[in-house]
Amino acid sequence: DAVDLHARRRKLKPEHEKAVREMVRSSVSALFLSDHPLTIRFSDGSAGFTSTGEASSHVVTLHVRLLKDLVTKGLQDKEAVSGLSEVLAHELVHVWQHRSGNWSSDGRYLGKWGDEDGGRSYSIRRWANRPWEQEAVALQGKIAKRAIDDLVGQGILDPSMSPATDAAQHRALAQ
């Protein structure tokens, strides 16, 4: 297992840990990162942050609130499940961008996107105008949907949790 999950000071029930691990596995698989060492941490701070760890591994740090919402609201809460899944997917897109060579970063604010503009710094641009953020936002929903659908397919989540499930489908499932 290339995924190391750290939920400091929060004891996870087995069903929550399994859901998070499978969500990570599905998202990692969608981005062809399965052979890449990855650490997922939960802590206070920004909603999500990606950094390079030792030996070309990556550390994805997600806000502990995302995990707390999943634990307290439960695996039946669409907002909690999709919130965690989307932020996770967004940060894993950044891992993929690093691995593919499209984006390099100083680990905090300076970034180089491909060969655009000779690799000038994007630190002065607003977050939404940075090309690596635009790509991550464009892909996060698709990857998160796939992860949630995978968890539904494995029986970890109820079929009503699928983003593809509309109100009519939900009523049919309930009958």
PDB file of C-alpha atoms in Angstrom:
ATOM      1  CA  ASP A   1       0.000   0.000   0.000  1.00  0.00           C
ATOM      2  CA  ALA A   2       1.629   3.239  -1.169  1.00  0.00           C
ATOM      3  CA  VAL A   3      -0.748   5.379   0.911  1.00  0.00           C
ATOM      4  CA  ASP A   4       0.173   6.389   4.432  1.00  0.00           C
ATOM      5  CA  LEU A   5      -2.817   7.895   6.272  1.00  0.00           C
ATOM      6  CA  HIS A   6      -2.262  10.159   9.282  1.00  0.00           C
ATOM      7  CA  ALA A   7      -5.227  11.373  11.290  1.00  0.00           C
ATOM      8  CA  ARG A   8      -3.438  12.722  14.341  1.00  0.00           C
ATOM      9  CA  ARG A   9      -5.454  12.887  17.548  1.00  0.00           C
ATOM     10  CA  ARG A  10      -8.499  11.439  15.815  1.00  0.00           C
ATOM     11  CA  LYS A  11      -9.288   7.774  16.212  1.00  0.00           C
ATOM     12  CA  LEU A  12     -11.061   6.609  13.099  1.00  0.00           C
ATOM     13  CA  LYS A  13     -13.686   3.926  13.105  1.00  0.00           C
ATOM     14  CA  PRO A  14     -12.788   1.132  10.681  1.00  0.00           C
ATOM     15  CA  GLU A  15     -15.581   2.111   8.266  1.00  0.00           C
ATOM     16  CA  HIS A  16     -14.344   5.721   8.071  1.00  0.00           C
ATOM     17  CA  GLU A  17     -10.729   4.692   7.585  1.00  0.00           C
ATOM     18  CA  LYS A  18     -11.753   2.227   4.879  1.00  0.00           C
ATOM     19  CA  ALA A  19     -13.822   4.905   3.106  1.00  0.00           C
ATOM     20  CA  VAL A  20     -10.945   7.404   3.168  1.00  0.00           C
ATOM     21  CA  ARG A  21      -8.394   4.819   2.016  1.00  0.00           C
ATOM     22  CA  GLU A  22     -10.610   3.657  -0.845  1.00  0.00           C
ATOM     23  CA  MET A  23     -11.359   7.257  -1.814  1.00  0.00           C
ATOM     24  CA  VAL A  24      -7.613   7.877  -1.999  1.00  0.00           C
ATOM     25  CA  ARG A  25      -7.003   4.656  -3.959  1.00  0.00           C
ATOM     26  CA  SER A  26      -9.670   5.480  -6.519  1.00  0.00           C
ATOM     27  CA  SER A  27      -8.437   9.047  -7.008  1.00  0.00           C
ATOM     28  CA  VAL A  28      -4.809   7.912  -7.215  1.00  0.00           C
ATOM     29  CA  SER A  29      -5.778   5.284  -9.788  1.00  0.00           C
ATOM     30  CA  ALA A  30      -7.644   7.857 -11.897  1.00  0.00           C
ATOM     31  CA  LEU A  31      -4.462   9.921 -12.084  1.00  0.00           C
ATOM     32  CA  PHE A  32      -2.138   6.922 -12.713  1.00  0.00           C
ATOM     33  CA  LEU A  33      -0.260   7.525  -9.454  1.00  0.00           C
ATOM     34  CA  SER A  34      -0.724   4.045  -7.980  1.00  0.00           C
ATOM     35  CA  ASP A  35       2.994   3.286  -7.795  1.00  0.00           C
ATOM     36  CA  HIS A  36       3.834   6.608  -6.182  1.00  0.00           C
ATOM     37  CA  PRO A  37       4.451   6.865  -2.395  1.00  0.00           C
ATOM     38  CA  LEU A  38       1.914   9.203  -0.890  1.00  0.00           C
ATOM     39  CA  THR A  39       1.151  10.453   2.604  1.00  0.00           C
ATOM     40  CA  ILE A  40      -2.257  11.875   3.458  1.00  0.00           C
ATOM     41  CA  ARG A  41      -2.347  14.036   6.588  1.00  0.00           C
ATOM     42  CA  PHE A  42      -5.138  15.888   8.305  1.00  0.00           C
ATOM     43  CA  SER A  43      -4.323  19.057  10.244  1.00  0.00           C
ATOM     44  CA  ASP A  44      -5.410  22.637  10.810  1.00  0.00           C
ATOM     45  CA  GLY A  45      -4.557  25.158   8.124  1.00  0.00           C
ATOM     46  CA  SER A  46      -5.699  25.528   4.545  1.00  0.00           C
ATOM     47  CA  ALA A  47      -8.373  23.274   3.031  1.00  0.00           C
ATOM     48  CA  GLY A  48      -5.653  21.390   1.209  1.00  0.00           C
ATOM     49  CA  PHE A  49      -1.957  21.608   0.459  1.00  0.00           C
ATOM     50  CA  THR A  50       0.474  19.440  -1.497  1.00  0.00           C
ATOM     51  CA  SER A  51       4.208  19.242  -0.850  1.00  0.00           C
ATOM     52  CA  THR A  52       7.080  17.055  -1.947  1.00  0.00           C
ATOM     53  CA  GLY A  53       8.343  14.682   0.692  1.00  0.00           C
ATOM     54  CA  GLU A  54      11.441  12.511   0.826  1.00  0.00           C
ATOM     55  CA  ALA A  55      12.460  10.281  -2.098  1.00  0.00           C
ATOM     56  CA  SER A  56      10.077  11.938  -4.561  1.00  0.00           C
ATOM     57  CA  SER A  57       7.046  11.117  -2.453  1.00  0.00           C
ATOM     58  CA  HIS A  58       4.299  13.661  -1.903  1.00  0.00           C
ATOM     59  CA  VAL A  59       2.496  14.743   1.221  1.00  0.00           C
ATOM     60  CA  VAL A  60      -1.114  15.853   0.829  1.00  0.00           C
ATOM     61  CA  THR A  61      -2.399  17.743   3.835  1.00  0.00           C
ATOM     62  CA  LEU A  62      -6.151  18.174   4.177  1.00  0.00           C
ATOM     63  CA  HIS A  63      -7.936  20.253   6.767  1.00  0.00           C
ATOM     64  CA  VAL A  64      -8.988  18.160   9.751  1.00  0.00           C
ATOM     65  CA  ARG A  65     -12.497  19.635   9.464  1.00  0.00           C
ATOM     66  CA  LEU A  66     -13.052  17.515   6.336  1.00  0.00           C
ATOM     67  CA  LEU A  67     -12.347  14.344   8.300  1.00  0.00           C
ATOM     68  CA  LYS A  68     -14.294  15.561  11.331  1.00  0.00           C
ATOM     69  CA  ASP A  69     -17.341  16.227   9.128  1.00  0.00           C
ATOM     70  CA  LEU A  70     -17.117  12.729   7.665  1.00  0.00           C
ATOM     71  CA  VAL A  71     -16.872  11.162  11.132  1.00  0.00           C
ATOM     72  CA  THR A  72     -19.548  13.265  12.857  1.00  0.00           C
ATOM     73  CA  LYS A  73     -22.036  13.545   9.987  1.00  0.00           C
ATOM     74  CA  GLY A  74     -21.393  10.036   8.740  1.00  0.00           C
ATOM     75  CA  LEU A  75     -20.918   8.275   5.440  1.00  0.00           C
ATOM     76  CA  GLN A  76     -24.541   9.084   4.549  1.00  0.00           C
ATOM     77  CA  ASP A  77     -23.911  12.833   4.393  1.00  0.00           C
ATOM     78  CA  LYS A  78     -23.397  13.862   0.754  1.00  0.00           C
ATOM     79  CA  GLU A  79     -21.828  17.197   1.685  1.00  0.00           C
ATOM     80  CA  ALA A  80     -19.248  15.599   3.992  1.00  0.00           C
ATOM     81  CA  VAL A  81     -18.356  12.833   1.524  1.00  0.00           C
ATOM     82  CA  SER A  82     -18.183  15.108  -1.528  1.00  0.00           C
ATOM     83  CA  GLY A  83     -16.297  17.815   0.399  1.00  0.00           C
ATOM     84  CA  LEU A  84     -13.518  15.437   1.376  1.00  0.00           C
ATOM     85  CA  SER A  85     -13.492  13.750  -2.019  1.00  0.00           C
ATOM     86  CA  GLU A  86     -13.241  17.027  -3.976  1.00  0.00           C
ATOM     87  CA  VAL A  87     -10.459  18.564  -1.874  1.00  0.00           C
ATOM     88  CA  LEU A  88      -8.556  15.268  -1.971  1.00  0.00           C
ATOM     89  CA  ALA A  89      -8.970  15.050  -5.758  1.00  0.00           C
ATOM     90  CA  HIS A  90      -7.843  18.661  -6.192  1.00  0.00           C
ATOM     91  CA  GLU A  91      -4.650  18.080  -4.213  1.00  0.00           C
ATOM     92  CA  LEU A  92      -3.932  14.794  -5.988  1.00  0.00           C
ATOM     93  CA  VAL A  93      -4.161  16.625  -9.321  1.00  0.00           C
ATOM     94  CA  HIS A  94      -1.274  18.747  -8.019  1.00  0.00           C
ATOM     95  CA  VAL A  95       0.693  15.560  -7.269  1.00  0.00           C
ATOM     96  CA  TRP A  96       0.014  14.399 -10.830  1.00  0.00           C
ATOM     97  CA  GLN A  97       1.081  17.822 -12.170  1.00  0.00           C
ATOM     98  CA  HIS A  98       4.376  17.562 -10.266  1.00  0.00           C
ATOM     99  CA  ARG A  99       4.971  13.980 -11.385  1.00  0.00           C
ATOM    100  CA  SER A 100       4.217  14.758 -15.038  1.00  0.00           C
ATOM    101  CA  GLY A 101       6.530  17.791 -14.995  1.00  0.00           C
ATOM    102  CA  ASN A 102       3.801  20.294 -15.878  1.00  0.00           C
ATOM    103  CA  TRP A 103       4.169  22.182 -12.609  1.00  0.00           C
ATOM    104  CA  SER A 104       7.085  22.809 -10.329  1.00  0.00           C
ATOM    105  CA  SER A 105       6.865  24.742  -7.117  1.00  0.00           C
ATOM    106  CA  ASP A 106       9.008  26.045  -4.309  1.00  0.00           C
ATOM    107  CA  GLY A 107       6.580  24.252  -2.011  1.00  0.00           C
ATOM    108  CA  ARG A 108       4.655  27.322  -1.038  1.00  0.00           C
ATOM    109  CA  TYR A 109       3.962  30.253  -3.357  1.00  0.00           C
ATOM    110  CA  LEU A 110       6.210  30.325  -6.416  1.00  0.00           C
ATOM    111  CA  GLY A 111       5.331  28.135  -9.337  1.00  0.00           C
ATOM    112  CA  LYS A 112       6.377  27.327 -12.874  1.00  0.00           C
ATOM    113  CA  TRP A 113       3.812  25.971 -15.297  1.00  0.00           C
ATOM    114  CA  GLY A 114       5.238  24.005 -18.225  1.00  0.00           C
ATOM    115  CA  ASP A 115       7.265  26.203 -20.551  1.00  0.00           C
ATOM    116  CA  GLU A 116       4.749  29.054 -20.449  1.00  0.00           C
ATOM    117  CA  ASP A 117       6.353  32.486 -20.113  1.00  0.00           C
ATOM    118  CA  GLY A 118       9.773  30.932 -19.617  1.00  0.00           C
ATOM    119  CA  GLY A 119       8.635  29.545 -16.288  1.00  0.00           C
ATOM    120  CA  ARG A 120       8.087  32.888 -14.642  1.00  0.00           C
ATOM    121  CA  SER A 121       6.651  33.095 -11.159  1.00  0.00           C
ATOM    122  CA  TYR A 122       2.915  33.021 -10.699  1.00  0.00           C
ATOM    123  CA  SER A 123       3.107  34.159  -7.092  1.00  0.00           C
ATOM    124  CA  ILE A 124       1.604  37.543  -7.943  1.00  0.00           C
ATOM    125  CA  ARG A 125      -1.425  36.058  -9.661  1.00  0.00           C
ATOM    126  CA  ARG A 126      -4.600  35.410  -7.760  1.00  0.00           C
ATOM    127  CA  TRP A 127      -5.157  31.762  -6.838  1.00  0.00           C
ATOM    128  CA  ALA A 128      -7.921  31.322  -9.432  1.00  0.00           C
ATOM    129  CA  ASN A 129      -5.680  32.666 -12.212  1.00  0.00           C
ATOM    130  CA  ARG A 130      -2.848  30.207 -11.674  1.00  0.00           C
ATOM    131  CA  PRO A 131      -2.918  27.637 -14.494  1.00  0.00           C
ATOM    132  CA  TRP A 132      -2.221  24.668 -12.186  1.00  0.00           C
ATOM    133  CA  GLU A 133      -5.161  25.664  -9.979  1.00  0.00           C
ATOM    134  CA  GLN A 134      -7.430  26.077 -13.008  1.00  0.00           C
ATOM    135  CA  GLU A 135      -6.555  22.562 -14.151  1.00  0.00           C
ATOM    136  CA  ALA A 136      -7.033  21.120 -10.651  1.00  0.00           C
ATOM    137  CA  VAL A 137     -10.454  22.770 -10.340  1.00  0.00           C
ATOM    138  CA  ALA A 138     -11.444  21.496 -13.803  1.00  0.00           C
ATOM    139  CA  LEU A 139     -10.515  17.886 -12.923  1.00  0.00           C
ATOM    140  CA  GLN A 140     -11.466  17.608  -9.236  1.00  0.00           C
ATOM    141  CA  GLY A 141     -15.195  17.071  -9.784  1.00  0.00           C
ATOM    142  CA  LYS A 142     -14.674  14.250 -12.294  1.00  0.00           C
ATOM    143  CA  ILE A 143     -12.155  12.484 -10.082  1.00  0.00           C
ATOM    144  CA  ALA A 144     -14.282  12.940  -6.939  1.00  0.00           C
ATOM    145  CA  LYS A 145     -17.350  11.570  -8.737  1.00  0.00           C
ATOM    146  CA  ARG A 146     -15.389   8.521  -9.858  1.00  0.00           C
ATOM    147  CA  ALA A 147     -14.120   7.929  -6.312  1.00  0.00           C
ATOM    148  CA  ILE A 148     -17.612   8.177  -4.822  1.00  0.00           C
ATOM    149  CA  ASP A 149     -19.037   5.894  -7.515  1.00  0.00           C
ATOM    150  CA  ASP A 150     -16.232   3.390  -6.780  1.00  0.00           C
ATOM    151  CA  LEU A 151     -17.123   3.458  -3.074  1.00  0.00           C
ATOM    152  CA  VAL A 152     -20.786   2.904  -3.956  1.00  0.00           C
ATOM    153  CA  GLY A 153     -19.769  -0.016  -6.191  1.00  0.00           C
ATOM    154  CA  GLN A 154     -17.784  -1.563  -3.321  1.00  0.00           C
ATOM    155  CA  GLY A 155     -20.737  -1.223  -0.958  1.00  0.00           C
ATOM    156  CA  ILE A 156     -18.883   1.253   1.283  1.00  0.00           C
ATOM    157  CA  LEU A 157     -21.365   4.008   0.460  1.00  0.00           C
ATOM    158  CA  ASP A 158     -25.086   3.753  -0.121  1.00  0.00           C
ATOM    159  CA  PRO A 159     -26.142   4.024  -3.814  1.00  0.00           C
ATOM    160  CA  SER A 160     -27.971   7.262  -3.001  1.00  0.00           C
ATOM    161  CA  MET A 161     -24.549   8.869  -2.388  1.00  0.00           C
ATOM    162  CA  SER A 162     -23.587   8.624  -6.046  1.00  0.00           C
ATOM    163  CA  PRO A 163     -23.380  12.061  -7.669  1.00  0.00           C
ATOM    164  CA  ALA A 164     -25.172  10.504 -10.648  1.00  0.00           C
ATOM    165  CA  THR A 165     -28.164   9.702  -8.467  1.00  0.00           C
ATOM    166  CA  ASP A 166     -30.921  12.246  -8.900  1.00  0.00           C
ATOM    167  CA  ALA A 167     -34.067  12.599  -6.775  1.00  0.00           C
ATOM    168  CA  ALA A 168     -36.101  10.194  -8.943  1.00  0.00           C
ATOM    169  CA  GLN A 169     -33.387   7.534  -8.806  1.00  0.00           C
ATOM    170  CA  HIS A 170     -33.114   8.011  -5.033  1.00  0.00           C
ATOM    171  CA  ARG A 171     -36.870   7.424  -4.601  1.00  0.00           C
ATOM    172  CA  ALA A 172     -36.633   4.285  -6.767  1.00  0.00           C
ATOM    173  CA  LEU A 173     -33.728   2.980  -4.684  1.00  0.00           C
ATOM    174  CA  ALA A 174     -35.684   3.563  -1.473  1.00  0.00           C
ATOM    175  CA  GLN A 175     -38.610   1.393  -2.668  1.00  0.00           C
TER     176      GLN A 175
END
